[in-house]
Amino acid sequence: MRILIVDDEPSMHDSYRRCFAPVDTSGAEALSGMAAELFGDDAPTAPCNDDSETVQFDAVHCMQGLDAVAEVEAAIAQGSPFAVAFIDVRMPPGIDGKETATRIRALDPNINLVIVTGFSDFSPIEISKAAGPADKIFYIAKPFEIAEVVQTATALGHRWRLDRDLAAAMARLHEQSAELAANESKALHLATHDSLTEAPNRLAFVKALTDKVRGGGMFATAMVDLDRFKLVNDTLGHLAGDELIRAICGILHANVPEGAIVARLGGDEFGVLFDTAGEQAAVMACDRIVASCATSFRILGHSVQGAASVGVVVVSGDEGRDPVDVMRRADLALNDAKKSGRGVVRAFDETMDESVRFRRRIESGLGQAIEQGELSLAYQPIVAGHDLEVVGFEALLRWNTEEFGPISPALFIPIAEESNLIHDLGDWVLDEALKVLPDWPGQYVSVNFSPRQFRRQNFVAYVMERVQRAGIAPSRVQIEITETAIFDNAERAADTLYKLRQMGFRIALDDFGTGYSSLYNIRKFALDCLKIEKSFIDGMGRERESAAIVQSIVHLGKALGLGVVAEGVETEAQVQALRLAGCSHLQGYYFSRPVPADQAKVMANERFIGGEDDLDGDEFAIQAGNGTEG
């Protein structure tokens, strides 16, 4: 333990040398008592260092304050700082003890200072203000007892060591937090940007489009597709195709209206989002895009003639359109441009949308679906990753009509979301899902709630009242919501989720990885688990980006103490990879398709799907083969 002695009297240095001369350890208990008196019950029980119970002091003696300041500076540079400094107040002709303490503190904020004096020109308050903090300055009056000095040095030395250990632990924690934040930022970038062009991808484009729809004002959404791109791939190879994609992306960025967003949506298709004064202005802007793409490119030593077709739809934010519907209309306009001979721009009009009348008929039939008994629920098991135990089921809505047959939820749920029908459907789904729980031995049911349902007035009371009326414990109900639902109004969502968790409900964040969650926001919300969107699971075997995103989400879930559910698991290779990654729960066709309530009851009572041996090569006991989940 290194200590510093600063005093202008040689006799005092002799006294300090006697204090810190080697002694036996019989006084250990007395030193412990002194440490407890100085620092409370948390002080060490006996003076000790890393190797023995006796503290060995390495004392450096200085006659003047400036010499002491130099010793402190040198000790820091050598990586062997002092733990304690004993400083006399009056040391003529040099700087006094107050100035010495102030300069030492400026060099080393961690050192403990002991002011030793029989008479001082300065009060303790004055010294503390100059060389504080006060909890690192102590006082001993002259003449002093040997035991008093030794006990003070021992206790302060232990405290100095503990402070250093705590600082090191905090530094390690800060490094881990920074690493986690960096991983989150990297995963977010991978999830929202195209790896070939570094442009925003489809997810980012949909998010920007959603913001535009909600923000009001008039804007245009254009879909740009390269003409005869397949010919380039087939004749010059995919590397040439990639180069052409990058070149076109650069052309688009240089020729779109100011402030526009250019995204690669996939393949040779790009999306452009920009403000406009009207349809005519939007078409003129797209004409410039088509003209800029109609140029010759030098690709891997070959001359390639570029060309593009564009479909555009102009939307007023006041219309409140669904972003997916806006993109669909732009796609319809693009298809019309392709049919018109390519290299042209087409603006959307209602005659292109043959499905509009169909949607209206769907909306009309949806209002009568409950009364006519056309709705049903299917249940897909959620299994624990380590032993394949069925821990819960996700309730999935199905609609089978006499006129059109089965209709996909992907079609009728957005239609219901646009009207108040979503609340009637939601009430029916929750009530039906609660009815099956008494038949299960303990599993939970996971129910999806749309953003509009989640924003419903008194949502918490509404859910709780229905669960209580069914006689079901809230812990057996998992509420699934998307990032869109909670980030529309983060403060209100955080309060709602906190109340639901307080009442015992489970909370799952669905389709995680497709939105714009930040680490701060995820920590802010009361969640039980994250559900990885199935497109990432499907891409694990083909794309490094998808595998990296899955790994990042699993690590993020572990760091935050959340479960992670992988959706869309369809192959044994995916099961193995997800288990190795540490994914806590799995769900998908590999285990079971969504099944009726009676089959779900059988699976719930059997509890396990397959076993550990099945993962070594055999098929699971319940398996439905490949396919796409509904």
XYZ file of C-alpha atoms in Angstrom:
630
model
C 0.000 0.000 0.000
C 1.628 3.279 -1.130
C 1.281 6.284 1.159
C 2.725 9.791 0.960
C 4.096 11.763 3.947
C 4.400 15.564 3.538
C 5.911 17.503 6.460
C 8.706 20.089 6.839
C 9.908 18.751 10.239
C 12.450 15.850 10.177
C 11.260 14.707 13.616
C 7.759 14.175 12.252
C 9.120 11.951 9.507
C 10.875 9.864 12.186
C 7.521 9.526 13.961
C 5.839 8.356 10.734
C 8.613 5.819 10.142
C 7.972 4.330 13.570
C 4.245 4.248 12.757
C 4.697 2.291 9.565
C 7.515 -0.013 10.660
C 6.596 -3.743 10.340
C 4.582 -4.961 13.346
C 2.899 -8.179 14.363
C -0.779 -8.770 13.591
C -2.048 -8.940 17.145
C -3.720 -5.564 16.702
C -5.850 -6.702 13.750
C -9.071 -6.608 15.707
C -8.365 -3.088 16.929
C -7.797 -1.948 13.345
C -11.087 -3.526 12.295
C -12.842 -1.607 15.013
C -11.324 1.639 13.833
C -12.369 0.910 10.233
C -15.914 0.189 11.375
C -15.978 3.402 13.408
C -14.800 5.426 10.404
C -16.861 3.800 7.663
C -19.685 1.828 9.246
C -20.562 -1.847 9.277
C -19.496 -2.372 5.645
C -15.796 -1.844 6.440
C -13.450 -4.889 6.242
C -13.399 -7.073 9.344
C -9.604 -6.978 9.561
C -6.825 -5.073 7.828
C -5.498 -7.168 4.988
C -4.077 -7.019 1.533
C -4.180 -9.404 -1.389
C -1.565 -11.750 0.101
C -1.782 -11.663 3.886
C -3.729 -10.185 6.767
C -1.030 -7.586 7.556
C -0.965 -4.394 5.512
C 2.541 -3.518 4.354
C 3.018 0.203 3.796
C 5.348 1.708 1.195
C 5.825 5.258 2.472
C 7.341 8.075 0.415
C 8.547 11.110 2.429
C 8.584 14.713 1.176
C 9.749 17.817 3.056
C 7.845 20.346 0.917
C 4.498 20.511 -0.887
C 5.915 20.976 -4.387
C 8.005 17.817 -3.955
C 4.870 15.937 -2.902
C 2.943 17.161 -5.950
C 5.780 15.949 -8.188
C 5.768 12.524 -6.486
C 2.017 12.173 -7.033
C 2.379 13.080 -10.711
C 5.201 10.553 -11.148
C 3.274 7.830 -9.317
C 0.295 8.271 -11.624
C 2.513 8.149 -14.705
C 4.109 4.905 -13.434
C 0.705 3.326 -12.757
C 1.312 3.035 -9.004
C -0.733 5.857 -7.423
C -0.811 6.650 -3.713
C -3.749 5.472 -1.639
C -3.332 7.997 1.218
C -1.418 11.245 1.725
C -0.658 12.671 5.207
C -0.132 16.434 4.795
C 1.062 19.050 7.273
C -0.651 22.439 6.969
C 2.280 24.789 7.695
C 5.391 24.074 5.625
C 7.430 27.253 5.123
C 8.972 28.454 2.900
C 7.075 26.492 0.191
C 3.356 26.136 -0.502
C 1.162 25.388 2.507
C -0.845 22.244 3.177
C -4.053 23.637 1.716
C -2.395 24.432 -1.621
C -0.554 21.095 -1.568
C -3.828 19.206 -1.003
C -5.551 21.213 -3.749
C -2.849 20.421 -6.333
C -2.680 16.750 -5.355
C -6.467 16.448 -5.652
C -6.337 18.014 -9.128
C -3.872 15.293 -10.187
C -5.514 12.342 -8.430
C -9.252 12.551 -7.608
C -9.175 9.140 -5.889
C -6.466 9.715 -3.265
C -7.526 10.043 0.399
C -6.038 13.127 2.082
C -5.294 13.315 5.825
C -4.553 16.811 7.162
C -2.175 16.540 10.152
C -1.589 19.724 12.178
C -1.489 21.196 15.655
C -2.625 24.594 14.457
C -4.093 25.650 11.127
C -4.692 28.958 9.405
C -7.547 27.268 7.571
C -10.783 25.735 8.798
C -11.737 22.184 7.678
C -14.510 23.692 5.563
C -12.025 25.876 3.676
C -9.758 22.919 3.000
C -12.691 20.743 1.908
C -13.871 23.378 -0.556
C -10.399 23.620 -2.089
C -9.397 19.923 -2.064
C -12.716 18.093 -1.753
C -14.805 16.047 -1.906
C -15.309 16.135 1.831
C -15.607 12.345 2.104
C -11.980 11.988 0.907
C -10.464 14.472 3.423
C -9.726 13.538 7.054
C -8.008 15.241 10.007
C -5.536 14.165 12.732
C -4.297 16.562 15.381
C -0.669 16.833 16.500
C 0.705 15.249 18.567
C -0.740 11.935 17.344
C -0.609 8.363 18.539
C 1.017 5.671 16.413
C -2.097 3.517 16.511
C -4.198 6.440 15.347
C -2.069 7.002 12.238
C -1.772 3.290 11.415
C -5.484 2.666 11.854
C -6.364 5.646 9.679
C -3.932 4.583 6.944
C -5.184 0.986 7.027
C -8.857 1.866 6.891
C -8.415 4.481 4.161
C -6.216 2.084 2.189
C -8.946 -0.543 2.203
C -11.476 2.037 1.159
C -9.185 3.163 -1.698
C -8.929 -0.426 -2.946
C -12.702 -0.889 -2.813
C -13.254 2.371 -4.718
C -10.833 1.246 -7.448
C -12.532 -2.160 -7.723
C -15.931 -0.479 -8.007
C -14.652 1.935 -10.668
C -13.214 -0.981 -12.664
C -16.523 -2.855 -12.436
C -18.424 0.231 -13.616
C -16.009 0.640 -16.522
C -16.579 -2.979 -17.580
C -20.343 -2.470 -17.355
C -20.081 0.663 -19.498
C -18.070 -1.242 -22.116
C -20.665 -4.018 -22.202
C -23.467 -1.462 -22.577
C -21.609 0.253 -25.404
C -21.062 -3.091 -27.140
C -24.751 -3.972 -26.804
C -25.752 -0.572 -28.216
C -23.336 -1.037 -31.128
C -24.783 -4.473 -31.877
C -28.286 -3.017 -31.770
C -27.307 -0.229 -34.163
C -25.709 -2.726 -36.535
C -28.731 -5.023 -36.423
C -31.061 -2.085 -37.053
C -28.987 -1.013 -40.052
C -29.009 -4.544 -41.453
C -32.754 -4.773 -40.941
C -33.528 -1.503 -42.731
C -30.946 -1.245 -45.523
C -30.234 -3.152 -48.692
C -26.865 -4.899 -48.538
C -26.083 -4.385 -52.250
C -26.784 -0.641 -52.595
C -26.857 0.520 -48.949
C -30.151 2.229 -49.831
C -33.156 1.860 -47.496
C -34.964 -1.439 -48.035
C -38.663 -2.284 -48.238
C -39.121 -2.164 -44.457
C -37.643 1.320 -44.261
C -39.700 2.435 -47.258
C -42.949 1.227 -45.697
C -42.053 3.027 -42.464
C -41.377 6.278 -44.348
C -44.600 5.838 -46.321
C -46.527 5.251 -43.099
C -45.144 8.489 -41.673
C -46.148 10.338 -44.841
C -49.697 8.990 -44.686
C -50.064 10.104 -41.089
C -48.348 13.439 -41.572
C -50.850 14.957 -44.003
C -50.006 16.868 -47.142
C -49.811 15.614 -50.712
C -47.102 13.209 -51.809
C -46.310 10.686 -54.543
C -45.289 7.059 -54.283
C -43.515 5.726 -57.366
C -42.448 2.196 -58.218
C -39.471 1.974 -60.602
C -38.710 -1.290 -62.393
C -35.816 -1.876 -64.779
C -36.752 -3.033 -68.269
C -35.151 -6.213 -69.620
C -33.016 -6.609 -66.491
C -33.275 -10.404 -66.693
C -31.475 -10.253 -70.037
C -28.462 -8.615 -68.367
C -28.331 -11.334 -65.700
C -28.723 -14.133 -68.255
C -26.122 -12.853 -70.726
C -23.518 -11.111 -68.553
C -24.044 -12.838 -65.203
C -25.312 -11.806 -61.785
C -22.214 -9.744 -60.979
C -23.022 -7.520 -63.929
C -26.626 -7.383 -62.792
C -25.501 -6.253 -59.351
C -23.317 -3.525 -60.879
C -26.245 -2.286 -62.950
C -28.468 -2.197 -59.852
C -25.875 -0.069 -58.033
C -25.485 2.250 -61.026
C -29.256 2.752 -61.361
C -29.517 3.441 -57.626
C -26.962 6.227 -58.030
C -28.844 7.633 -61.042
C -32.085 7.695 -59.079
C -30.539 9.518 -56.119
C -29.172 12.152 -58.509
C -32.443 12.736 -60.389
C -35.318 12.449 -57.918
C -36.949 15.592 -56.470
C -35.206 17.232 -53.534
C -35.950 15.498 -50.245
C -37.146 12.279 -51.936
C -36.513 8.843 -50.427
C -35.100 6.174 -52.747
C -35.329 2.563 -51.567
C -34.494 -0.763 -53.145
C -37.593 -2.883 -52.652
C -36.086 -6.094 -54.016
C -34.672 -7.478 -57.236
C -34.604 -4.702 -59.831
C -37.461 -2.719 -58.270
C -37.038 0.617 -56.493
C -39.463 2.812 -54.591
C -39.394 6.610 -54.608
C -41.318 8.749 -52.110
C -41.534 12.536 -52.560
C -43.731 15.546 -51.905
C -45.633 16.897 -54.894
C -48.083 19.626 -55.850
C -50.330 17.212 -57.718
C -50.529 14.325 -60.146
C -49.226 16.286 -63.131
C -46.133 17.421 -61.211
C -45.554 13.866 -59.965
C -45.743 12.442 -63.506
C -43.260 15.057 -64.731
C -40.844 14.117 -61.942
C -41.173 10.432 -62.902
C -40.608 11.292 -66.587
C -37.243 12.745 -65.564
C -36.452 9.489 -63.729
C -37.271 7.429 -66.829
C -35.165 9.721 -69.026
C -32.181 9.556 -66.645
C -32.267 5.731 -66.613
C -32.378 5.562 -70.432
C -28.630 5.831 -70.821
C -25.713 3.542 -71.591
C -23.753 2.071 -68.675
C -20.272 0.553 -68.765
C -20.695 -2.651 -66.749
C -17.687 -4.959 -66.287
C -16.298 -3.897 -69.645
C -19.633 -4.201 -71.462
C -21.952 -1.477 -72.714
C -25.435 -1.938 -71.280
C -28.425 0.153 -72.284
C -30.539 1.103 -69.274
C -34.305 1.562 -69.281
C -37.040 1.748 -66.656
C -40.807 1.860 -66.274
C -42.561 3.772 -63.505
C -45.950 3.561 -61.829
C -46.982 6.416 -59.565
C -49.879 7.187 -57.256
C -50.525 10.587 -55.701
C -51.992 10.575 -52.206
C -53.213 13.272 -49.882
C -52.399 12.563 -46.246
C -55.920 13.703 -45.387
C -57.294 10.596 -47.115
C -55.844 8.360 -44.399
C -54.970 5.539 -46.787
C -53.320 2.305 -45.704
C -49.609 2.389 -46.685
C -49.780 -1.148 -48.040
C -52.724 -0.130 -50.215
C -50.770 2.869 -51.520
C -47.924 0.588 -52.570
C -50.388 -1.834 -54.156
C -51.874 0.963 -56.250
C -48.425 2.111 -57.340
C -47.662 -1.499 -58.309
C -50.865 -1.626 -60.374
C -49.773 1.540 -62.182
C -46.316 -0.004 -62.763
C -47.903 -3.128 -64.246
C -49.899 -0.922 -66.593
C -46.682 0.844 -67.622
C -45.081 -2.512 -68.391
C -48.093 -3.557 -70.453
C -47.942 -0.262 -72.374
C -44.577 -1.037 -73.898
C -42.099 -0.179 -71.095
C -40.013 2.946 -70.698
C -43.065 5.009 -69.746
C -44.800 6.462 -66.694
C -48.331 5.576 -65.681
C -50.358 7.243 -62.931
C -52.843 5.143 -61.016
C -56.546 5.442 -61.664
C -59.454 3.439 -60.290
C -59.992 1.501 -63.523
C -56.719 -0.310 -62.864
C -57.982 -1.668 -59.561
C -60.253 -4.570 -60.299
C -59.986 -5.624 -56.679
C -61.629 -2.472 -55.295
C -65.117 -3.869 -55.876
C -64.010 -7.166 -54.384
C -62.740 -5.386 -51.248
C -66.069 -3.629 -50.857
C -67.907 -6.944 -51.043
C -65.481 -8.391 -48.490
C -66.134 -5.501 -46.113
C -69.886 -5.992 -46.466
C -69.632 -9.748 -45.835
C -67.277 -9.300 -42.898
C -69.956 -7.401 -40.995
C -72.217 -10.480 -41.148
C -69.539 -13.154 -40.681
C -70.063 -13.519 -36.915
C -73.837 -13.870 -37.166
C -73.531 -16.410 -39.995
C -70.980 -18.514 -38.098
C -68.300 -18.149 -40.756
C -65.488 -17.319 -38.332
C -63.335 -19.813 -36.449
C -60.078 -19.936 -34.524
C -57.099 -22.177 -35.210
C -54.351 -22.723 -32.641
C -50.657 -23.087 -33.388
C -48.429 -24.423 -30.585
C -45.505 -22.486 -29.136
C -42.839 -24.857 -27.811
C -39.929 -24.376 -25.433
C -36.621 -24.507 -27.274
C -34.785 -26.728 -24.791
C -37.247 -29.635 -24.409
C -40.018 -28.938 -27.000
C -42.716 -28.663 -24.341
C -45.921 -27.017 -25.548
C -46.141 -23.924 -23.353
C -48.832 -22.030 -25.236
C -50.847 -21.592 -28.423
C -51.305 -18.626 -30.712
C -54.955 -18.087 -31.637
C -55.311 -17.367 -35.376
C -58.535 -16.092 -36.958
C -60.021 -17.912 -39.974
C -62.904 -16.847 -42.226
C -64.583 -19.281 -44.599
C -67.303 -17.724 -46.789
C -69.938 -19.349 -48.951
C -69.294 -16.909 -51.799
C -65.491 -16.804 -51.932
C -64.426 -19.756 -49.810
C -61.516 -19.283 -47.338
C -60.257 -15.688 -47.225
C -56.771 -14.912 -45.981
C -56.442 -12.828 -42.794
C -53.848 -10.793 -44.679
C -56.737 -9.583 -46.848
C -59.643 -9.115 -44.471
C -57.817 -7.895 -41.328
C -56.569 -4.665 -43.018
C -60.109 -4.085 -44.304
C -61.494 -4.554 -40.801
C -58.752 -2.289 -39.444
C -59.918 0.520 -41.718
C -63.375 0.391 -40.158
C -64.853 -0.246 -36.720
C -65.333 -3.892 -37.643
C -61.949 -4.643 -36.060
C -63.408 -4.101 -32.596
C -66.265 -6.567 -33.181
C -63.821 -9.121 -34.574
C -61.436 -8.549 -31.679
C -64.187 -9.081 -29.095
C -65.192 -12.348 -30.723
C -61.603 -13.621 -31.004
C -60.782 -12.881 -27.349
C -63.989 -14.499 -26.050
C -63.489 -17.621 -28.174
C -59.827 -17.938 -27.182
C -60.713 -17.727 -23.485
C -63.261 -20.544 -23.845
C -60.605 -23.162 -24.656
C -58.292 -22.450 -21.717
C -60.177 -24.590 -19.147
C -59.512 -27.615 -21.410
C -55.734 -27.091 -21.286
C -53.596 -28.215 -18.324
C -51.759 -24.896 -17.956
C -50.691 -23.464 -21.289
C -51.395 -19.856 -22.188
C -53.215 -18.545 -25.253
C -51.623 -15.761 -27.304
C -54.064 -13.318 -28.891
C -53.106 -10.741 -31.521
C -54.350 -7.173 -31.097
C -54.180 -4.687 -33.968
C -52.864 -1.138 -33.482
C -56.403 0.222 -33.637
C -57.581 -2.176 -30.926
C -54.606 -1.287 -28.739
C -55.447 2.426 -29.042
C -59.021 1.748 -27.943
C -60.291 3.808 -25.021
C -60.036 1.902 -21.730
C -58.242 -0.977 -23.467
C -56.902 -2.355 -20.175
C -60.321 -2.364 -18.511
C -61.889 -3.917 -21.618
C -59.446 -6.846 -21.662
C -59.571 -7.369 -17.891
C -63.372 -7.373 -17.788
C -63.611 -10.098 -20.452
C -60.945 -12.243 -18.787
C -62.592 -11.955 -15.370
C -65.982 -12.774 -16.844
C -64.493 -15.946 -18.350
C -62.970 -16.903 -14.986
C -59.439 -17.082 -16.420
C -56.218 -16.019 -14.688
C -54.565 -13.147 -16.606
C -51.250 -15.033 -16.524
C -52.706 -17.511 -19.032
C -53.344 -14.791 -21.603
C -50.561 -13.358 -23.776
C -51.262 -10.113 -25.598
C -49.439 -9.872 -28.934
C -48.894 -6.408 -30.366
C -46.696 -5.004 -33.118
C -44.115 -2.249 -32.904
C -46.472 -0.016 -34.905
C -49.069 -0.259 -32.143
C -46.771 0.900 -29.351
C -44.556 3.426 -31.108
C -47.467 5.513 -32.426
C -47.737 6.949 -28.923
C -44.855 5.578 -26.883
C -45.790 7.214 -23.570
C -49.384 6.008 -23.650
C -48.300 2.543 -24.813
C -45.760 2.257 -21.986
C -48.443 3.112 -19.431
C -50.917 0.639 -20.963
C -48.388 -2.218 -21.041
C -47.299 -1.496 -17.476
C -50.893 -1.770 -16.241
C -51.444 -5.009 -18.149
C -48.271 -6.521 -16.702
C -49.267 -5.399 -13.197
C -52.514 -7.324 -13.631
C -50.626 -10.445 -14.635
C -50.964 -10.531 -18.436
C -48.081 -11.692 -20.616
C -46.915 -9.236 -23.304
C -45.257 -10.238 -26.602
C -43.851 -7.851 -29.202
C -44.767 -9.442 -32.547
C -42.788 -9.280 -35.822
C -39.757 -7.890 -34.013
C -37.004 -6.786 -36.373
C -39.331 -5.338 -39.005
C -39.922 -2.039 -37.223
C -37.881 0.705 -35.612
C -37.431 -0.361 -32.009
C -34.474 1.115 -30.176
C -32.789 -0.403 -27.154
C -34.031 2.496 -25.049
C -37.646 1.979 -26.097
C -37.562 -1.790 -25.682
C -36.263 -1.344 -22.111
C -38.959 1.227 -21.519
C -41.857 -1.132 -22.229
C -43.117 -3.919 -19.975
C -42.560 -6.970 -22.201
C -42.195 -10.707 -21.657
C -40.883 -11.784 -25.031
C -39.895 -10.767 -28.565
C -41.220 -12.697 -31.593
C -38.799 -12.808 -34.520
C -40.570 -12.196 -37.835
C -40.615 -15.390 -39.913
C -38.952 -13.813 -42.982
C -35.689 -13.623 -40.992
C -36.008 -17.306 -40.018
C -36.657 -18.246 -43.637
C -33.583 -16.316 -44.770
C -31.170 -17.751 -42.189
C -29.860 -20.454 -44.499
C -29.461 -18.129 -47.488
C -28.469 -14.698 -46.202
C -25.809 -13.713 -43.705
C -27.842 -10.615 -42.901
C -30.848 -12.649 -41.734
C -28.682 -14.909 -39.565
C -26.959 -11.865 -38.056
C -30.300 -10.211 -37.282
C -31.622 -13.374 -35.611
C -28.447 -13.689 -33.516
C -28.649 -10.023 -32.507
C -32.295 -10.298 -31.469
C -31.600 -13.409 -29.381
C -28.662 -11.696 -27.637
C -30.752 -8.570 -27.089
C -33.561 -10.633 -25.555
C -31.117 -12.380 -23.202
C -29.529 -9.095 -22.167
C -32.944 -7.631 -21.304
C -34.240 -10.790 -19.604
C -36.876 -11.401 -22.294
C -37.932 -14.614 -23.986
C -37.423 -14.864 -27.758
C -39.941 -16.753 -29.949
C -38.891 -17.694 -33.495
C -41.909 -17.788 -35.830
C -42.130 -19.642 -39.123
C -39.822 -22.543 -38.203
C -40.197 -25.039 -41.045
C -37.038 -27.165 -41.230
C -34.894 -29.228 -38.896
C -31.878 -27.108 -39.871
C -33.702 -24.016 -38.627
C -34.554 -25.759 -35.349
C -30.924 -26.717 -34.787
C -29.618 -23.248 -35.665
C -32.160 -21.483 -33.444
C -31.442 -23.749 -30.491
C -27.697 -23.146 -30.886
C -28.375 -19.416 -31.030
C -30.179 -19.674 -27.682
C -33.732 -18.962 -28.890
C -36.033 -19.736 -25.960
C -39.196 -20.704 -27.905
C -40.086 -21.951 -31.381
C -43.259 -21.861 -33.479
C -43.983 -23.020 -37.002
C -45.086 -25.702 -39.428
C -42.190 -27.953 -38.436
C -44.062 -28.637 -35.218
C -47.673 -28.168 -36.306
C -49.921 -26.183 -38.574
C -52.652 -24.160 -36.852
C -55.223 -26.738 -35.718
C -58.849 -26.665 -34.485
C -59.598 -26.409 -30.764
C -60.152 -30.159 -30.259
C -56.743 -31.039 -31.729
C -55.107 -28.265 -29.712
C -56.623 -29.810 -26.578
C -54.966 -33.157 -27.388
C -51.593 -31.487 -27.985
C -51.902 -29.459 -24.784
C -52.507 -32.575 -22.706
C -49.685 -34.500 -24.374
C -47.465 -31.519 -23.438
C -44.428 -32.432 -25.538
C -43.857 -32.465 -29.306
C -41.216 -35.039 -30.232
C -38.127 -35.118 -28.015
C -34.382 -34.652 -27.854
C -33.763 -37.778 -29.924
C -35.821 -36.329 -32.764
C -33.389 -33.468 -33.089
C -30.624 -35.924 -33.944
C -32.267 -36.884 -37.205
C -35.717 -38.374 -36.624
C -38.852 -36.427 -37.431
C -40.988 -34.967 -34.706
C -44.038 -36.827 -33.520
C -46.258 -34.017 -34.819
C -45.137 -32.425 -38.075
C -46.974 -30.992 -41.026
C -44.211 -30.592 -43.575
C -43.267 -27.500 -45.521
C -45.526 -24.597 -46.341
C -46.296 -21.029 -45.530
C -47.996 -20.155 -42.286
C -51.380 -18.493 -42.351
